[in-house]
């Protein structure tokens, strides 16, 4: 049966159309990820804590806030590479950066942080000051930083924070605690020790002392202005980027894990990985199994005996213990998992193909072709192969979910390749850190559902291929 006829039969059923639709979705997302994400995404980004340092930890998806009456804090990042204004002076220029924040939430932020990137100066180190103008007209000094001066062997110009930024977690910094305590003393007449404010900085920054009994601070909503003032002492002094982060209680489309990693990013990267594992394993396993099965069934004799005894040995070896053992010995590598799945996956198909070849071997078509002087290889792969091709295609599709589930199972056991984020690894990290018991459903359900979706895609395709393999099922 030719390919157009096969596709027509496949798409004539609801299961076939559903499976084809899911497959197109998997391929489309995988192509998008491959074109946008770097191939070393796991090492450079996913496993790099510095990338996720400004994200909230274990935050649910942003869309979950529509199911609550309370307005959750949206995670917001303010960044600027150029100053809003420059005020020249005698021997010193003042660079000003301003960010407007409309605070309309019913709770304080989970944290606030401030970062400086790529500072270059020539003579004196710049002085950076962070201020906050509140809706009640009061101005709060949050933080002041003097860039480290030049060392004895450093050449002019001096560069700071080029490889990693100067990041300050304002919610827990001791200097900020002292500044906030001074603000309360000056503006509200409250004499509070800085140590007593630990864990309450966000409530003070975005609130006022509460009049209600039992509450320390009430949320002050309205328009805030974040002001960063940089004093530089040479025209060529520069600041690469200024970043202010308002830590939200919700984040993104799929939330974050305990390290602040964006789960949507990891789940997206899992698409091409799952497709790669499934298709590579299925295609190579099918090629080897088909070749060995046709050779065994047609040649017979010692060739048949050797191939069948090899199949019996490999088919009776427990796959999971072998996988665990070899991964412990040779290391956690994705290529090793694929190789082992291929080595132990082809015998089953070989046995099935051999039994089919034995039937076709005595058919009139093969006998007449043999009488015309066709070579054994031509008979095997020009006549016999195309008789069993629909069955082989269905088996190849069915091998794919088995490979995806095997990799997910290994990753869930903590034996996956740590340099590549997969759905199984996200599941494993969720279970190992207690996400299930803490109620972090967004960490566990999506990767589990995606594994099921990927497996069901190829199961539906296999069911849709049944009429191709068995003509009696055609309408």
PDB file of N, CA and C in Angstrom, residues 376-452:
ATOM      1  N   UNK A 376      18.456 -13.524  -3.539  1.00  0.00           N
ATOM      2  CA  UNK A 376      17.797 -13.571  -2.223  1.00  0.00           C
ATOM      3  C   UNK A 376      17.574 -12.184  -1.615  1.00  0.00           C
ATOM      4  N   UNK A 377      18.547 -11.270  -1.779  1.00  0.00           N
ATOM      5  CA  UNK A 377      18.397  -9.929  -1.200  1.00  0.00           C
ATOM      6  C   UNK A 377      17.258  -9.161  -1.874  1.00  0.00           C
ATOM      7  N   UNK A 378      17.119  -9.356  -3.187  1.00  0.00           N
ATOM      8  CA  UNK A 378      16.021  -8.681  -3.885  1.00  0.00           C
ATOM      9  C   UNK A 378      14.671  -9.243  -3.427  1.00  0.00           C
ATOM     10  N   UNK A 379      14.612 -10.540  -3.266  1.00  0.00           N
ATOM     11  CA  UNK A 379      13.360 -11.150  -2.806  1.00  0.00           C
ATOM     12  C   UNK A 379      13.012 -10.659  -1.408  1.00  0.00           C
ATOM     13  N   UNK A 380      14.024 -10.611  -0.516  1.00  0.00           N
ATOM     14  CA  UNK A 380      13.767 -10.234   0.877  1.00  0.00           C
ATOM     15  C   UNK A 380      13.291  -8.786   0.999  1.00  0.00           C
ATOM     16  N   UNK A 381      13.988  -7.871   0.312  1.00  0.00           N
ATOM     17  CA  UNK A 381      13.732  -6.453   0.560  1.00  0.00           C
ATOM     18  C   UNK A 381      12.985  -5.752  -0.566  1.00  0.00           C
ATOM     19  N   UNK A 382      12.657  -6.493  -1.647  1.00  0.00           N
ATOM     20  CA  UNK A 382      11.829  -5.894  -2.686  1.00  0.00           C
ATOM     21  C   UNK A 382      10.423  -6.487  -2.691  1.00  0.00           C
ATOM     22  N   UNK A 383      10.287  -7.726  -2.271  1.00  0.00           N
ATOM     23  CA  UNK A 383       8.989  -8.393  -2.329  1.00  0.00           C
ATOM     24  C   UNK A 383       8.441  -8.701  -0.933  1.00  0.00           C
ATOM     25  N   UNK A 384       9.244  -9.358  -0.104  1.00  0.00           N
ATOM     26  CA  UNK A 384       8.747  -9.723   1.232  1.00  0.00           C
ATOM     27  C   UNK A 384       8.579  -8.474   2.108  1.00  0.00           C
ATOM     28  N   UNK A 385       9.572  -7.585   2.087  1.00  0.00           N
ATOM     29  CA  UNK A 385       9.526  -6.407   2.962  1.00  0.00           C
ATOM     30  C   UNK A 385       8.268  -5.581   2.725  1.00  0.00           C
ATOM     31  N   UNK A 386       7.926  -5.329   1.483  1.00  0.00           N
ATOM     32  CA  UNK A 386       6.775  -4.475   1.206  1.00  0.00           C
ATOM     33  C   UNK A 386       5.460  -5.151   1.543  1.00  0.00           C
ATOM     34  N   UNK A 387       5.468  -6.470   1.672  1.00  0.00           N
ATOM     35  CA  UNK A 387       4.268  -7.174   2.120  1.00  0.00           C
ATOM     36  C   UNK A 387       4.004  -6.931   3.611  1.00  0.00           C
ATOM     37  N   UNK A 388       5.063  -6.779   4.382  1.00  0.00           N
ATOM     38  CA  UNK A 388       4.894  -6.606   5.839  1.00  0.00           C
ATOM     39  C   UNK A 388       5.156  -5.168   6.276  1.00  0.00           C
ATOM     40  N   UNK A 389       5.377  -4.241   5.329  1.00  0.00           N
ATOM     41  CA  UNK A 389       5.715  -2.855   5.669  1.00  0.00           C
ATOM     42  C   UNK A 389       4.660  -2.169   6.534  1.00  0.00           C
ATOM     43  N   UNK A 390       3.338  -2.310   6.259  1.00  0.00           N
ATOM     44  CA  UNK A 390       2.355  -1.652   7.132  1.00  0.00           C
ATOM     45  C   UNK A 390       2.456  -2.103   8.586  1.00  0.00           C
ATOM     46  N   UNK A 391       2.673  -3.406   8.776  1.00  0.00           N
ATOM     47  CA  UNK A 391       2.825  -3.906  10.150  1.00  0.00           C
ATOM     48  C   UNK A 391       4.067  -3.317  10.804  1.00  0.00           C
ATOM     49  N   UNK A 392       5.158  -3.239  10.069  1.00  0.00           N
ATOM     50  CA  UNK A 392       6.408  -2.692  10.618  1.00  0.00           C
ATOM     51  C   UNK A 392       6.237  -1.227  10.986  1.00  0.00           C
ATOM     52  N   UNK A 393       5.545  -0.459  10.149  1.00  0.00           N
ATOM     53  CA  UNK A 393       5.297   0.951  10.449  1.00  0.00           C
ATOM     54  C   UNK A 393       4.485   1.107  11.728  1.00  0.00           C
ATOM     55  N   UNK A 394       3.465   0.268  11.893  1.00  0.00           N
ATOM     56  CA  UNK A 394       2.658   0.322  13.112  1.00  0.00           C
ATOM     57  C   UNK A 394       3.492  -0.026  14.345  1.00  0.00           C
ATOM     58  N   UNK A 395       4.373  -1.012  14.207  1.00  0.00           N
ATOM     59  CA  UNK A 395       5.233  -1.385  15.333  1.00  0.00           C
ATOM     60  C   UNK A 395       6.217  -0.266  15.677  1.00  0.00           C
ATOM     61  N   UNK A 396       6.744   0.410  14.657  1.00  0.00           N
ATOM     62  CA  UNK A 396       7.674   1.512  14.907  1.00  0.00           C
ATOM     63  C   UNK A 396       6.987   2.629  15.686  1.00  0.00           C
ATOM     64  N   UNK A 397       5.754   2.937  15.311  1.00  0.00           N
ATOM     65  CA  UNK A 397       5.001   3.964  16.037  1.00  0.00           C
ATOM     66  C   UNK A 397       4.774   3.523  17.480  1.00  0.00           C
ATOM     67  N   UNK A 398       4.513   2.230  17.671  1.00  0.00           N
ATOM     68  CA  UNK A 398       4.232   1.729  19.021  1.00  0.00           C
ATOM     69  C   UNK A 398       5.485   1.702  19.891  1.00  0.00           C
ATOM     70  N   UNK A 399       6.673   1.581  19.280  1.00  0.00           N
ATOM     71  CA  UNK A 399       7.916   1.595  20.051  1.00  0.00           C
ATOM     72  C   UNK A 399       8.181   2.973  20.677  1.00  0.00           C
ATOM     73  N   UNK A 400       7.693   4.034  20.049  1.00  0.00           N
ATOM     74  CA  UNK A 400       8.030   5.397  20.476  1.00  0.00           C
ATOM     75  C   UNK A 400       7.577   5.708  21.902  1.00  0.00           C
ATOM     76  N   UNK A 401       6.300   5.474  22.263  1.00  0.00           N
ATOM     77  CA  UNK A 401       5.908   5.786  23.649  1.00  0.00           C
ATOM     78  C   UNK A 401       6.642   4.941  24.680  1.00  0.00           C
ATOM     79  N   UNK A 402       7.014   3.715  24.318  1.00  0.00           N
ATOM     80  CA  UNK A 402       7.754   2.872  25.266  1.00  0.00           C
ATOM     81  C   UNK A 402       9.099   3.509  25.610  1.00  0.00           C
ATOM     82  N   UNK A 403       9.770   4.071  24.605  1.00  0.00           N
ATOM     83  CA  UNK A 403      11.059   4.726  24.852  1.00  0.00           C
ATOM     84  C   UNK A 403      10.880   5.990  25.683  1.00  0.00           C
ATOM     85  N   UNK A 404       9.843   6.772  25.387  1.00  0.00           N
ATOM     86  CA  UNK A 404       9.586   7.998  26.155  1.00  0.00           C
ATOM     87  C   UNK A 404       9.298   7.664  27.611  1.00  0.00           C
ATOM     88  N   UNK A 405       8.479   6.650  27.839  1.00  0.00           N
ATOM     89  CA  UNK A 405       8.141   6.260  29.208  1.00  0.00           C
ATOM     90  C   UNK A 405       9.352   5.684  29.938  1.00  0.00           C
ATOM     91  N   UNK A 406      10.207   4.955  29.223  1.00  0.00           N
ATOM     92  CA  UNK A 406      11.404   4.390  29.859  1.00  0.00           C
ATOM     93  C   UNK A 406      12.333   5.510  30.338  1.00  0.00           C
ATOM     94  N   UNK A 407      12.560   6.537  29.504  1.00  0.00           N
ATOM     95  CA  UNK A 407      13.421   7.649  29.915  1.00  0.00           C
ATOM     96  C   UNK A 407      12.796   8.413  31.072  1.00  0.00           C
ATOM     97  N   UNK A 408      11.479   8.637  31.005  1.00  0.00           N
ATOM     98  CA  UNK A 408      10.802   9.348  32.091  1.00  0.00           C
ATOM     99  C   UNK A 408      10.906   8.573  33.402  1.00  0.00           C
ATOM    100  N   UNK A 409      10.783   7.253  33.312  1.00  0.00           N
ATOM    101  CA  UNK A 409      10.913   6.430  34.516  1.00  0.00           C
ATOM    102  C   UNK A 409      12.308   6.501  35.112  1.00  0.00           C
ATOM    103  N   UNK A 410      13.335   6.463  34.264  1.00  0.00           N
ATOM    104  CA  UNK A 410      14.709   6.568  34.759  1.00  0.00           C
ATOM    105  C   UNK A 410      14.963   7.936  35.386  1.00  0.00           C
ATOM    106  N   UNK A 411      14.488   8.990  34.730  1.00  0.00           N
ATOM    107  CA  UNK A 411      14.672  10.333  35.291  1.00  0.00           C
ATOM    108  C   UNK A 411      13.937  10.468  36.613  1.00  0.00           C
ATOM    109  N   UNK A 412      12.759   9.853  36.699  1.00  0.00           N
ATOM    110  CA  UNK A 412      11.995   9.906  37.951  1.00  0.00           C
ATOM    111  C   UNK A 412      12.743   9.213  39.085  1.00  0.00           C
ATOM    112  N   UNK A 413      13.541   8.212  38.726  1.00  0.00           N
ATOM    113  CA  UNK A 413      14.366   7.527  39.737  1.00  0.00           C
ATOM    114  C   UNK A 413      15.660   8.274  40.029  1.00  0.00           C
ATOM    115  N   UNK A 414      15.869   9.421  39.366  1.00  0.00           N
ATOM    116  CA  UNK A 414      17.087  10.195  39.570  1.00  0.00           C
ATOM    117  C   UNK A 414      18.254   9.712  38.745  1.00  0.00           C
ATOM    118  N   UNK A 415      18.003   8.941  37.678  1.00  0.00           N
ATOM    119  CA  UNK A 415      19.072   8.371  36.865  1.00  0.00           C
ATOM    120  C   UNK A 415      19.134   8.979  35.466  1.00  0.00           C
ATOM    121  N   UNK A 416      18.411  10.071  35.237  1.00  0.00           N
ATOM    122  CA  UNK A 416      18.429  10.728  33.934  1.00  0.00           C
ATOM    123  C   UNK A 416      19.668  11.587  33.764  1.00  0.00           C
ATOM    124  N   UNK A 417      19.844  12.084  32.538  1.00  0.00           N
ATOM    125  CA  UNK A 417      20.985  12.954  32.227  1.00  0.00           C
ATOM    126  C   UNK A 417      20.761  14.317  32.883  1.00  0.00           C
ATOM    127  N   UNK A 418      21.580  14.702  33.885  1.00  0.00           N
ATOM    128  CA  UNK A 418      21.339  15.960  34.608  1.00  0.00           C
ATOM    129  C   UNK A 418      21.597  17.201  33.773  1.00  0.00           C
ATOM    130  N   UNK A 419      22.285  17.069  32.642  1.00  0.00           N
ATOM    131  CA  UNK A 419      22.596  18.243  31.824  1.00  0.00           C
ATOM    132  C   UNK A 419      21.454  18.621  30.891  1.00  0.00           C
ATOM    133  N   UNK A 420      20.408  17.787  30.815  1.00  0.00           N
ATOM    134  CA  UNK A 420      19.294  18.050  29.909  1.00  0.00           C
ATOM    135  C   UNK A 420      17.987  17.991  30.706  1.00  0.00           C
ATOM    136  N   UNK A 421      17.227  19.090  30.771  1.00  0.00           N
ATOM    137  CA  UNK A 421      15.946  19.042  31.488  1.00  0.00           C
ATOM    138  C   UNK A 421      14.914  18.232  30.719  1.00  0.00           C
ATOM    139  N   UNK A 422      14.320  17.268  31.381  1.00  0.00           N
ATOM    140  CA  UNK A 422      13.271  16.443  30.785  1.00  0.00           C
ATOM    141  C   UNK A 422      12.068  16.450  31.713  1.00  0.00           C
ATOM    142  N   UNK A 423      10.938  15.975  31.196  1.00  0.00           N
ATOM    143  CA  UNK A 423       9.721  15.924  32.013  1.00  0.00           C
ATOM    144  C   UNK A 423       9.911  15.000  33.205  1.00  0.00           C
ATOM    145  N   UNK A 424      10.617  13.900  33.011  1.00  0.00           N
ATOM    146  CA  UNK A 424      10.856  12.981  34.117  1.00  0.00           C
ATOM    147  C   UNK A 424      11.706  13.608  35.209  1.00  0.00           C
ATOM    148  N   UNK A 425      12.694  14.417  34.820  1.00  0.00           N
ATOM    149  CA  UNK A 425      13.534  15.077  35.821  1.00  0.00           C
ATOM    150  C   UNK A 425      12.750  16.109  36.616  1.00  0.00           C
ATOM    151  N   UNK A 426      11.866  16.853  35.940  1.00  0.00           N
ATOM    152  CA  UNK A 426      11.041  17.835  36.656  1.00  0.00           C
ATOM    153  C   UNK A 426      10.137  17.118  37.654  1.00  0.00           C
ATOM    154  N   UNK A 427       9.581  15.991  37.251  1.00  0.00           N
ATOM    155  CA  UNK A 427       8.774  15.189  38.175  1.00  0.00           C
ATOM    156  C   UNK A 427       9.598  14.724  39.368  1.00  0.00           C
ATOM    157  N   UNK A 428      10.801  14.233  39.080  1.00  0.00           N
ATOM    158  CA  UNK A 428      11.668  13.719  40.155  1.00  0.00           C
ATOM    159  C   UNK A 428      12.026  14.816  41.140  1.00  0.00           C
ATOM    160  N   UNK A 429      12.381  16.006  40.646  1.00  0.00           N
ATOM    161  CA  UNK A 429      12.738  17.103  41.552  1.00  0.00           C
ATOM    162  C   UNK A 429      11.545  17.527  42.390  1.00  0.00           C
ATOM    163  N   UNK A 430      10.332  17.459  41.797  1.00  0.00           N
ATOM    164  CA  UNK A 430       9.146  17.795  42.569  1.00  0.00           C
ATOM    165  C   UNK A 430       8.886  16.823  43.692  1.00  0.00           C
ATOM    166  N   UNK A 431       9.028  15.532  43.422  1.00  0.00           N
ATOM    167  CA  UNK A 431       8.798  14.524  44.461  1.00  0.00           C
ATOM    168  C   UNK A 431       9.900  14.547  45.517  1.00  0.00           C
ATOM    169  N   UNK A 432      11.145  14.733  45.090  1.00  0.00           N
ATOM    170  CA  UNK A 432      12.254  14.689  46.044  1.00  0.00           C
ATOM    171  C   UNK A 432      12.257  15.875  46.993  1.00  0.00           C
ATOM    172  N   UNK A 433      11.692  16.997  46.571  1.00  0.00           N
ATOM    173  CA  UNK A 433      11.651  18.179  47.442  1.00  0.00           C
ATOM    174  C   UNK A 433      10.314  18.337  48.158  1.00  0.00           C
ATOM    175  N   UNK A 434       9.458  17.342  48.040  1.00  0.00           N
ATOM    176  CA  UNK A 434       8.198  17.361  48.785  1.00  0.00           C
ATOM    177  C   UNK A 434       7.115  18.222  48.175  1.00  0.00           C
ATOM    178  N   UNK A 435       7.152  18.432  46.864  1.00  0.00           N
ATOM    179  CA  UNK A 435       6.143  19.277  46.222  1.00  0.00           C
ATOM    180  C   UNK A 435       4.747  18.685  46.356  1.00  0.00           C
ATOM    181  N   UNK A 436       4.655  17.360  46.334  1.00  0.00           N
ATOM    182  CA  UNK A 436       3.347  16.705  46.440  1.00  0.00           C
ATOM    183  C   UNK A 436       2.723  16.984  47.798  1.00  0.00           C
ATOM    184  N   UNK A 437       3.531  16.877  48.848  1.00  0.00           N
ATOM    185  CA  UNK A 437       3.012  17.061  50.209  1.00  0.00           C
ATOM    186  C   UNK A 437       2.767  18.535  50.533  1.00  0.00           C
ATOM    187  N   UNK A 438       3.512  19.424  49.850  1.00  0.00           N
ATOM    188  CA  UNK A 438       3.331  20.857  50.084  1.00  0.00           C
ATOM    189  C   UNK A 438       2.208  21.442  49.245  1.00  0.00           C
ATOM    190  N   UNK A 439       1.641  20.661  48.345  1.00  0.00           N
ATOM    191  CA  UNK A 439       0.540  21.141  47.530  1.00  0.00           C
ATOM    192  C   UNK A 439       0.965  21.911  46.296  1.00  0.00           C
ATOM    193  N   UNK A 440       2.220  21.742  45.861  1.00  0.00           N
ATOM    194  CA  UNK A 440       2.691  22.438  44.660  1.00  0.00           C
ATOM    195  C   UNK A 440       2.303  21.632  43.414  1.00  0.00           C
ATOM    196  N   UNK A 441       1.031  21.631  43.118  1.00  0.00           N
ATOM    197  CA  UNK A 441       0.525  20.796  42.025  1.00  0.00           C
ATOM    198  C   UNK A 441       1.102  21.196  40.669  1.00  0.00           C
ATOM    199  N   UNK A 442       1.393  22.502  40.474  1.00  0.00           N
ATOM    200  CA  UNK A 442       1.904  22.971  39.190  1.00  0.00           C
ATOM    201  C   UNK A 442       3.296  22.412  38.879  1.00  0.00           C
ATOM    202  N   UNK A 443       3.939  21.873  39.888  1.00  0.00           N
ATOM    203  CA  UNK A 443       5.264  21.305  39.725  1.00  0.00           C
ATOM    204  C   UNK A 443       5.200  19.829  39.297  1.00  0.00           C
ATOM    205  N   UNK A 444       4.087  19.156  39.588  1.00  0.00           N
ATOM    206  CA  UNK A 444       3.984  17.713  39.391  1.00  0.00           C
ATOM    207  C   UNK A 444       3.024  17.350  38.258  1.00  0.00           C
ATOM    208  N   UNK A 445       1.855  17.988  38.224  1.00  0.00           N
ATOM    209  CA  UNK A 445       0.838  17.615  37.239  1.00  0.00           C
ATOM    210  C   UNK A 445       1.256  17.884  35.789  1.00  0.00           C
ATOM    211  N   UNK A 446       1.741  19.072  35.438  1.00  0.00           N
ATOM    212  CA  UNK A 446       2.053  19.326  34.016  1.00  0.00           C
ATOM    213  C   UNK A 446       3.060  18.361  33.402  1.00  0.00           C
ATOM    214  N   UNK A 447       4.219  18.084  34.047  1.00  0.00           N
ATOM    215  CA  UNK A 447       5.139  17.119  33.416  1.00  0.00           C
ATOM    216  C   UNK A 447       4.542  15.729  33.310  1.00  0.00           C
ATOM    217  N   UNK A 448       3.763  15.310  34.312  1.00  0.00           N
ATOM    218  CA  UNK A 448       3.125  14.004  34.239  1.00  0.00           C
ATOM    219  C   UNK A 448       2.123  13.925  33.100  1.00  0.00           C
ATOM    220  N   UNK A 449       1.336  14.992  32.924  1.00  0.00           N
ATOM    221  CA  UNK A 449       0.348  15.009  31.850  1.00  0.00           C
ATOM    222  C   UNK A 449       1.024  15.050  30.478  1.00  0.00           C
ATOM    223  N   UNK A 450       2.154  15.750  30.372  1.00  0.00           N
ATOM    224  CA  UNK A 450       2.856  15.807  29.089  1.00  0.00           C
ATOM    225  C   UNK A 450       3.454  14.450  28.719  1.00  0.00           C
ATOM    226  N   UNK A 451       3.952  13.710  29.708  1.00  0.00           N
ATOM    227  CA  UNK A 451       4.440  12.355  29.431  1.00  0.00           C
ATOM    228  C   UNK A 451       3.306  11.483  28.914  1.00  0.00           C
ATOM    229  N   UNK A 452       2.140  11.582  29.563  1.00  0.00           N
ATOM    230  CA  UNK A 452       0.977  10.808  29.129  1.00  0.00           C
ATOM    231  C   UNK A 452       0.530  11.240  27.734  1.00  0.00           C
TER     232      UNK A 452
END
